[in-house]
Amino acid sequence: MSQQVPRLGGLSGRAHGVLAASSLPRRVPRRARRPRRVAMLSVHTSPLHQPGTGDAGGMNVYIVELARQLAARDVEVEIFTRATTGDLPPSVELAPGVLVRHIDAGPYEGLAKEELPAQLCAFTHGVMQAWAGHRADHYDLVHSHYWLSGHVGWLASERWGVPLVHTMHTMAKVKNAALAGGDTPEPPARVIGETQIVRAADRLIANTAEEAEELVRYYLAAPASTAVVYPGVNLSRFRPADGRAAARARLDLPQHALIPLFAGRIQPLKAPDILLRAVAALVRDDPALRRRLLVPVVGGPSGSGLAKPEGLQKLAARLGIADLVRFRPPVGQEQLADWYRAASVLVMPSYSESFGLVAVEAQACGTPVVAAAVGGLPVAVQDGVSGYLVPGHDPADYARALRRFVDDETRAERMGAAAARHAQGFGWEATAATTVEVYADALQERRGHLRSLHG
């Protein structure tokens, strides 16, 4: 069979679905059957949770948007997640064709993500109970998200005789190789677990070519089974709309301020402290900027950041910029879009990002991005056009990038227009279309393998 790179429209010539390293994907034959129903697994965080709280973040958005778009393509999705309160119904319809199933596994509240491996047996039992109420062929495929779900998916795939597609979202070895100061390394048990999933999965979905290469380099993934599918952005929700002035008026923000925004979970990995240190450097070098600067931090403590939930507020006070920083709790998607629109620039100094959905969302709203040149951010941000990529994590480098917006008041508007155009290449429709190709390819290969065993 010839090997070609499947391409989809809307990415200005970039391949939206490719395979890692030296192997290219097999083109999905036209006769390949798409799945009718997919069991999607998200053990540690529910797609119903508010992104920016606890462990909820980009993965939640990814699962919700992908599931909606799959259902729009007549692929039913049932999402299995752990029940976190006792009053949750067994199942909730998230959208037509998308069902969220709540599985009892461990205490409802007070269970840290690090304690969840001990509950995987209970979670798997709940998934098997749900399956037992259906025909044996109810699910055509399992798609697991994050390593905890991968272990449940591994067993379900073998029990049901269907392919396992797995998306890592983040990887322990990659995070540990770029650990933020004061952050906690990922444990060896996770590294072992991820290695086992890589071996068990029929297909691995990576967010970028770099992530696919990391799967091959760190985990010895088979290149021919590793597909690159860019995440997307909800372009109907995240859009310039009525512009920066109107958004600032709605949020009661000063119209003529320079507003560098941080939006996301507050933890060392996301490095919001670098933004604060960069702003302090700007004010120290040019005290007159104090009258023009406002720094919103929209999000809540998460992960190792929970150990010092007020650490960022204390840092702002120590740096002498507490009067410039506004801390706001996580907000819903509609209001988050307004924060993006209101900002002069989004700042994303993360130590590790598998993709950087927040960067694409902000650009879709017409806001440029200053981001660390790590992970998928060089794909999400068009350096010098829709924003600036900063090598390393020196606050002085971020201060210099922000200074460009100080010195040229029209830069945010010009780059924001380019950012909105750049973001148009990242719709969830294209993500779902390529994901369906990956599903169909996995099903085709599984059927071919079964034929060879019985032939």
Coordinates of C-alpha atoms in Angstrom, one line a residue:
M1 CA 0.0 0.0 0.0
S2 CA 1.4 3.4 -0.9
Q3 CA 2.2 5.8 1.9
Q4 CA 0.9 9.4 1.8
V5 CA 0.3 12.2 4.2
P6 CA -3.4 12.8 4.7
R7 CA -4.1 16.5 4.3
L8 CA -7.1 18.6 5.2
G9 CA -8.0 22.1 4.2
G10 CA -7.7 25.2 6.4
L11 CA -4.0 25.0 7.5
S12 CA -2.3 27.0 4.8
G13 CA -0.4 24.1 3.4
R14 CA 0.4 22.5 6.7
A15 CA -0.4 18.8 7.0
H16 CA -3.2 18.5 9.7
G17 CA -2.6 14.8 10.1
V18 CA 0.8 13.3 9.7
L19 CA 2.9 10.6 11.3
A20 CA 6.0 11.0 13.3
A21 CA 9.6 10.5 12.4
S22 CA 10.5 8.6 9.2
S23 CA 7.3 6.7 8.7
L24 CA 4.3 8.3 7.0
P25 CA 0.7 7.1 7.6
R26 CA -1.1 4.7 5.4
R27 CA -3.9 6.5 3.6
V28 CA -7.2 5.3 5.0
P29 CA -8.9 3.3 2.3
R30 CA -12.3 4.6 1.2
R31 CA -13.9 1.4 2.2
A32 CA -12.5 1.6 5.8
R33 CA -15.4 1.6 8.2
R34 CA -15.6 4.5 10.6
P35 CA -16.6 3.7 14.2
R36 CA -20.3 3.9 15.1
R37 CA -19.6 4.4 18.8
V38 CA -16.5 5.3 20.7
A39 CA -15.8 4.8 24.4
M40 CA -13.8 7.8 25.5
L41 CA -12.0 7.7 28.9
S42 CA -11.1 10.6 31.1
V43 CA -10.5 9.2 34.6
H44 CA -9.0 12.1 36.5
T45 CA -11.0 15.1 35.2
S46 CA -14.5 15.4 34.0
P47 CA -15.4 17.2 30.8
L48 CA -18.2 18.9 32.8
H49 CA -15.7 20.6 35.1
Q50 CA -14.8 24.3 34.7
P51 CA -11.4 24.6 33.0
G52 CA -8.8 26.4 35.1
T53 CA -10.0 24.8 38.4
G54 CA -8.2 21.9 40.1
D55 CA -6.9 19.5 37.4
A56 CA -9.3 20.8 34.7
G57 CA -7.6 22.5 31.8
G58 CA -6.9 22.2 28.1
M59 CA -7.6 18.5 28.2
N60 CA -11.2 19.1 29.3
V61 CA -11.7 21.5 26.4
Y62 CA -10.1 19.0 24.0
I63 CA -12.4 16.2 25.0
V64 CA -15.6 18.2 25.0
E65 CA -14.9 19.9 21.6
L66 CA -13.7 16.7 20.0
A67 CA -16.6 14.7 21.2
R68 CA -19.1 17.3 19.9
Q69 CA -17.5 17.3 16.5
L70 CA -17.3 13.5 16.3
A71 CA -21.0 13.3 17.1
A72 CA -21.7 15.9 14.3
R73 CA -20.0 13.3 12.0
D74 CA -22.4 10.6 13.2
V75 CA -19.8 9.0 15.6
E76 CA -21.5 8.5 19.0
V77 CA -19.3 9.2 22.0
E78 CA -19.7 7.9 25.5
I79 CA -17.3 9.6 27.9
F80 CA -16.4 7.7 31.1
T81 CA -15.2 9.9 34.0
R82 CA -14.9 9.5 37.8
A83 CA -17.8 10.8 39.9
T84 CA -16.6 13.6 42.2
T85 CA -19.8 14.2 44.1
G86 CA -22.5 11.9 45.4
D87 CA -25.4 13.6 43.7
L88 CA -24.3 13.2 40.1
P89 CA -26.7 11.2 37.9
P90 CA -25.2 8.1 36.4
S91 CA -25.2 9.7 32.9
V92 CA -25.6 13.2 31.5
E93 CA -26.1 14.2 27.8
L94 CA -23.4 16.7 27.0
A95 CA -24.7 17.2 23.5
P96 CA -26.7 15.2 21.0
G97 CA -24.7 12.0 20.5
V98 CA -22.4 12.7 23.4
L99 CA -23.1 11.0 26.8
V100 CA -21.0 11.5 30.0
R101 CA -21.0 8.4 32.3
H102 CA -20.1 9.0 35.9
I103 CA -18.2 6.0 37.5
D104 CA -17.9 5.6 41.3
A105 CA -14.3 5.0 42.1
G106 CA -13.0 6.0 45.5
P107 CA -14.2 8.9 47.7
Y108 CA -16.0 11.6 45.8
E109 CA -13.9 14.5 47.2
G110 CA -10.5 15.1 48.6
L111 CA -8.7 12.6 46.3
A112 CA -5.6 14.0 44.7
K113 CA -4.6 13.0 41.1
E114 CA -1.6 11.2 42.6
E115 CA -3.9 8.9 44.6
L116 CA -6.0 7.9 41.6
P117 CA -3.9 4.9 40.4
A118 CA -5.2 3.0 43.5
Q119 CA -8.8 3.5 42.1
L120 CA -8.2 2.3 38.6
C121 CA -9.5 -1.2 39.4
A122 CA -12.8 0.3 40.7
F123 CA -13.0 2.6 37.7
T124 CA -12.4 -0.3 35.3
H125 CA -15.1 -2.3 37.0
G126 CA -17.6 0.5 36.5
V127 CA -16.7 0.7 32.8
M128 CA -17.2 -3.0 32.5
Q129 CA -20.5 -2.8 34.3
A130 CA -21.8 -0.2 31.8
W131 CA -20.6 -2.3 28.9
A132 CA -22.3 -5.5 30.3
G133 CA -25.7 -3.9 29.7
H134 CA -25.2 -3.7 26.0
R135 CA -24.4 -6.0 23.1
A136 CA -20.8 -7.3 23.0
D137 CA -20.0 -5.1 20.0
H138 CA -21.5 -1.9 21.5
Y139 CA -18.2 0.0 21.3
D140 CA -16.1 -0.1 18.1
L141 CA -13.1 1.7 19.6
V142 CA -11.6 3.0 22.8
H143 CA -10.0 6.5 23.0
S144 CA -8.2 7.2 26.3
H145 CA -6.9 10.5 27.4
Y146 CA -3.9 10.8 29.8
W147 CA -2.0 7.9 31.2
L148 CA -4.5 7.0 34.0
S149 CA -7.2 6.5 31.4
G150 CA -4.8 4.6 29.2
H151 CA -4.6 1.7 31.7
V152 CA -8.3 1.4 31.8
G153 CA -8.5 1.6 28.0
W154 CA -5.8 -1.1 27.7
L155 CA -7.9 -3.6 29.6
A156 CA -11.2 -2.5 27.9
S157 CA -9.6 -2.8 24.4
E158 CA -8.5 -6.4 25.1
R159 CA -11.7 -7.4 26.8
W160 CA -13.9 -6.0 23.9
G161 CA -11.6 -6.9 21.1
V162 CA -11.4 -3.3 19.7
P163 CA -8.6 -0.9 18.9
L164 CA -7.1 1.4 21.6
V165 CA -6.3 4.9 20.5
H166 CA -4.5 7.0 23.2
T167 CA -3.7 10.7 23.6
M168 CA -1.0 11.4 26.2
H169 CA -1.7 15.2 26.5
T170 CA 1.4 15.4 28.8
M171 CA 4.3 13.0 29.4
A172 CA 6.2 12.4 32.6
K173 CA 9.6 12.2 30.9
V174 CA 9.1 15.4 29.0
K175 CA 7.8 17.3 32.1
N176 CA 10.7 16.0 34.2
A177 CA 13.2 17.1 31.6
A178 CA 11.9 20.7 31.8
L179 CA 10.9 20.9 35.4
A180 CA 10.1 24.4 36.8
G181 CA 11.8 25.5 40.0
G182 CA 9.8 24.3 43.0
D183 CA 7.8 21.9 41.0
T184 CA 7.4 18.2 41.9
P185 CA 8.9 15.6 39.5
E186 CA 6.5 13.0 38.0
P187 CA 6.9 9.7 39.8
P188 CA 8.5 6.6 38.3
A189 CA 5.2 4.7 38.4
R190 CA 3.8 7.2 35.8
V191 CA 6.8 6.7 33.6
I192 CA 6.3 2.9 33.7
G193 CA 2.6 3.3 33.1
E194 CA 3.1 5.5 30.1
T195 CA 5.6 3.0 28.6
Q196 CA 3.1 0.2 29.0
I197 CA 0.4 2.2 27.2
V198 CA 2.7 3.1 24.3
R199 CA 3.3 -0.6 23.8
A200 CA -0.4 -1.5 24.1
A201 CA -2.1 1.2 22.0
D202 CA -3.0 0.6 18.3
R203 CA -2.6 4.3 17.7
L204 CA -1.1 7.2 19.6
I205 CA -2.3 10.7 18.8
A206 CA 0.2 13.5 19.4
N207 CA -0.6 17.2 19.2
T208 CA 2.5 18.1 17.2
A209 CA 5.3 16.5 15.3
E210 CA 7.6 17.4 18.2
E211 CA 5.4 15.5 20.6
A212 CA 5.4 12.5 18.2
E213 CA 9.2 12.6 18.1
E214 CA 9.2 12.7 21.9
L215 CA 7.0 9.6 22.0
V216 CA 9.5 7.8 19.8
R217 CA 12.6 9.1 21.6
Y218 CA 11.5 8.8 25.2
Y219 CA 9.1 5.8 25.0
L220 CA 10.2 3.9 21.8
A221 CA 6.8 4.4 20.2
A222 CA 6.4 2.9 16.7
P223 CA 6.5 5.8 14.3
A224 CA 4.0 4.2 11.9
S225 CA 1.5 4.1 14.8
T226 CA 2.0 7.6 16.0
A227 CA -0.3 10.2 14.3
V228 CA -0.1 14.0 14.6
V229 CA -3.5 15.7 14.9
Y230 CA -3.5 19.4 15.9
P231 CA -6.0 20.4 18.6
G232 CA -8.5 23.1 17.6
V233 CA -10.3 26.1 18.8
N234 CA -14.0 26.9 18.9
L235 CA -14.0 29.6 16.3
S236 CA -17.6 30.6 16.8
R237 CA -16.9 31.3 20.5
F238 CA -13.4 32.6 20.3
R239 CA -13.4 35.5 17.8
P240 CA -12.7 39.2 17.8
A241 CA -16.4 40.0 18.1
D242 CA -17.0 43.7 18.9
G243 CA -13.3 44.4 19.7
R244 CA -11.0 45.3 22.6
A245 CA -12.8 48.5 23.7
A246 CA -16.1 46.8 24.2
A247 CA -14.6 43.9 26.1
R248 CA -12.7 46.2 28.4
A249 CA -15.9 48.1 29.1
R250 CA -17.7 44.9 30.0
L251 CA -14.9 43.8 32.3
D252 CA -14.5 47.3 33.8
L253 CA -10.9 47.6 32.6
P254 CA -9.2 50.9 31.7
Q255 CA -9.4 51.6 27.9
H256 CA -5.9 52.8 27.3
A257 CA -3.9 50.5 29.6
L258 CA -1.3 48.0 28.4
I259 CA -2.8 44.7 29.6
P260 CA -0.6 41.6 29.5
L261 CA -2.9 38.7 30.5
F262 CA -2.2 35.4 32.1
A263 CA -5.0 32.8 31.8
G264 CA -4.7 29.3 33.1
R265 CA -4.0 27.1 36.1
I266 CA -1.7 28.7 38.7
Q267 CA 1.2 26.3 39.1
P268 CA 5.0 26.3 38.6
L269 CA 4.6 24.4 35.3
K270 CA 2.6 27.4 33.8
A271 CA 5.1 29.9 35.2
P272 CA 2.8 32.9 35.9
D273 CA 5.6 34.2 38.2
I274 CA 7.7 34.9 35.1
L275 CA 5.1 37.4 33.9
L276 CA 5.0 39.1 37.3
R277 CA 8.8 39.4 37.4
A278 CA 8.9 40.7 33.8
V279 CA 6.3 43.4 34.7
A280 CA 8.4 44.3 37.8
A281 CA 11.4 44.7 35.6
L282 CA 9.5 47.0 33.2
V283 CA 8.3 49.2 36.0
R284 CA 11.7 49.3 37.6
D285 CA 13.3 50.5 34.4
D286 CA 10.5 52.9 33.5
P287 CA 8.5 54.0 36.6
A288 CA 6.1 56.0 34.4
L289 CA 4.7 52.6 33.2
R290 CA 3.0 52.1 36.5
R291 CA 0.3 54.4 35.3
R292 CA -0.3 52.4 32.1
L293 CA 0.1 48.8 33.2
L294 CA -2.6 46.3 34.4
V295 CA -1.9 42.6 34.8
P296 CA -4.9 40.3 35.1
V297 CA -4.3 36.7 36.3
V298 CA -7.3 34.6 35.5
G299 CA -7.3 31.1 37.0
G300 CA -7.0 29.0 40.1
P301 CA -4.2 27.1 41.9
S302 CA -3.6 23.6 40.6
G303 CA -1.2 20.7 40.9
S304 CA 1.8 21.6 43.0
G305 CA 0.5 25.2 43.1
L306 CA -2.0 24.0 45.6
A307 CA 0.7 23.8 48.2
K308 CA 1.1 27.6 48.2
P309 CA -2.3 28.9 46.9
E310 CA -1.4 32.5 47.8
G311 CA 2.2 32.3 46.6
L312 CA 1.6 34.4 43.5
Q313 CA -0.2 37.2 45.5
K314 CA 2.7 37.3 47.9
L315 CA 5.2 37.4 45.1
A316 CA 3.4 40.4 43.6
A317 CA 3.7 42.2 46.9
R318 CA 7.4 41.4 47.3
L319 CA 8.0 42.7 43.8
G320 CA 6.1 45.9 44.6
I321 CA 3.5 45.5 41.9
A322 CA 0.5 44.2 43.9
D323 CA -1.4 47.4 42.9
L324 CA -0.9 46.4 39.2
V325 CA -2.1 42.8 39.4
R326 CA -5.7 41.7 39.5
F327 CA -6.4 38.1 40.5
R328 CA -9.6 36.6 39.1
P329 CA -11.0 33.1 39.6
P330 CA -11.5 30.8 36.6
V331 CA -14.4 31.9 34.3
G332 CA -16.6 30.2 31.7
Q333 CA -15.7 30.1 28.1
E334 CA -17.8 33.1 27.0
Q335 CA -16.2 35.4 29.7
L336 CA -12.8 34.0 29.0
A337 CA -13.2 35.1 25.4
D338 CA -13.8 38.6 26.7
W339 CA -10.6 38.5 28.8
Y340 CA -8.7 37.5 25.7
R341 CA -10.3 40.3 23.7
A342 CA -9.6 42.9 26.4
A343 CA -5.9 42.0 26.7
S344 CA -3.2 43.8 24.8
V345 CA -1.2 40.5 24.8
L346 CA -1.5 37.0 26.3
V347 CA 1.6 35.9 28.1
M348 CA 2.3 32.1 28.3
P349 CA 5.7 31.4 29.8
S350 CA 5.1 27.7 30.4
Y351 CA 7.9 25.2 31.0
S352 CA 6.1 22.5 29.1
E353 CA 3.0 22.6 26.8
S354 CA 1.9 19.7 24.6
F355 CA 0.2 22.3 22.4
G356 CA -1.1 25.4 24.1
L357 CA -4.8 25.7 23.5
V358 CA -5.0 29.0 25.4
A359 CA -2.6 30.6 22.9
V360 CA -4.8 29.6 20.0
E361 CA -7.9 30.8 21.8
A362 CA -6.4 34.2 22.5
Q363 CA -5.2 34.6 18.9
A364 CA -8.7 33.6 17.6
C365 CA -10.0 36.6 19.6
G366 CA -7.5 38.9 17.9
T367 CA -4.9 39.1 20.7
P368 CA -1.2 38.4 20.1
V369 CA 0.8 36.0 22.3
V370 CA 4.2 36.1 24.0
A371 CA 5.0 32.5 24.8
A372 CA 7.9 30.2 25.7
A373 CA 9.3 28.4 22.7
V374 CA 8.5 25.0 24.2
G375 CA 6.4 22.0 23.2
G376 CA 3.6 22.8 20.8
L377 CA 3.8 26.6 21.2
P378 CA 6.0 27.1 18.1
V379 CA 3.1 25.5 16.2
A380 CA 0.4 27.5 18.0
V381 CA 2.1 30.8 17.7
Q382 CA 3.6 32.2 14.4
D383 CA 6.7 33.9 15.7
G384 CA 7.1 37.5 14.7
V385 CA 3.6 37.5 13.0
S386 CA 0.9 36.5 15.6
G387 CA 3.2 36.9 18.6
Y388 CA 6.7 36.3 19.9
L389 CA 8.3 33.1 21.0
V390 CA 10.9 33.5 23.8
P391 CA 13.7 31.0 24.2
G392 CA 14.2 30.1 27.9
H393 CA 12.5 31.5 31.0
D394 CA 14.5 34.6 31.9
P395 CA 12.0 37.3 33.0
A396 CA 14.2 39.9 31.3
D397 CA 13.6 38.3 27.9
Y398 CA 9.8 38.5 28.5
A399 CA 10.2 42.1 29.7
R400 CA 11.9 42.9 26.4
A401 CA 9.1 41.2 24.4
L402 CA 6.5 43.2 26.3
R403 CA 8.5 46.4 25.8
R404 CA 7.8 46.1 22.1
F405 CA 4.1 46.7 22.8
V406 CA 5.0 49.6 25.1
D407 CA 7.1 51.3 22.5
D408 CA 4.6 50.8 19.6
E409 CA 1.0 51.3 20.7
T410 CA -0.3 50.0 17.4
R411 CA 1.6 46.7 17.6
A412 CA -1.1 44.9 19.5
E413 CA -3.7 45.8 17.0
R414 CA -1.5 44.8 14.0
M415 CA -0.3 41.6 15.4
G416 CA -3.8 40.8 16.8
A417 CA -5.3 41.0 13.3
A418 CA -2.5 38.6 12.1
A419 CA -3.2 36.3 15.1
A420 CA -6.9 36.1 14.3
R421 CA -6.0 35.0 10.7
H422 CA -3.5 32.5 12.0
A423 CA -6.0 30.9 14.4
Q424 CA -8.5 30.3 11.5
G425 CA -6.3 27.3 10.6
F426 CA -7.1 25.5 13.9
G427 CA -10.8 24.6 13.9
W428 CA -12.1 21.6 15.8
E429 CA -13.9 20.4 12.6
A430 CA -10.5 19.6 11.1
T431 CA -9.3 18.0 14.3
A432 CA -12.3 15.7 14.4
A433 CA -12.0 14.9 10.7
T434 CA -8.4 13.7 11.0
T435 CA -9.2 11.9 14.2
V436 CA -11.9 9.9 12.4
E437 CA -9.2 8.9 9.8
V438 CA -7.0 7.7 12.6
Y439 CA -9.9 5.7 14.1
A440 CA -10.7 4.2 10.7
D441 CA -7.1 3.3 10.1
A442 CA -6.9 1.5 13.5
L443 CA -10.1 -0.4 12.8
Q444 CA -8.8 -1.4 9.3
E445 CA -5.5 -2.6 10.7
R446 CA -7.2 -4.5 13.5
R447 CA -9.5 -6.3 11.0
G448 CA -6.6 -7.1 8.8
H449 CA -4.8 -8.6 11.7
L450 CA -7.8 -10.8 12.6
R451 CA -8.1 -12.0 9.1
S452 CA -4.5 -13.0 9.0
L453 CA -4.9 -15.0 12.2
H454 CA -7.9 -16.8 10.9
G455 CA -6.8 -17.0 7.2

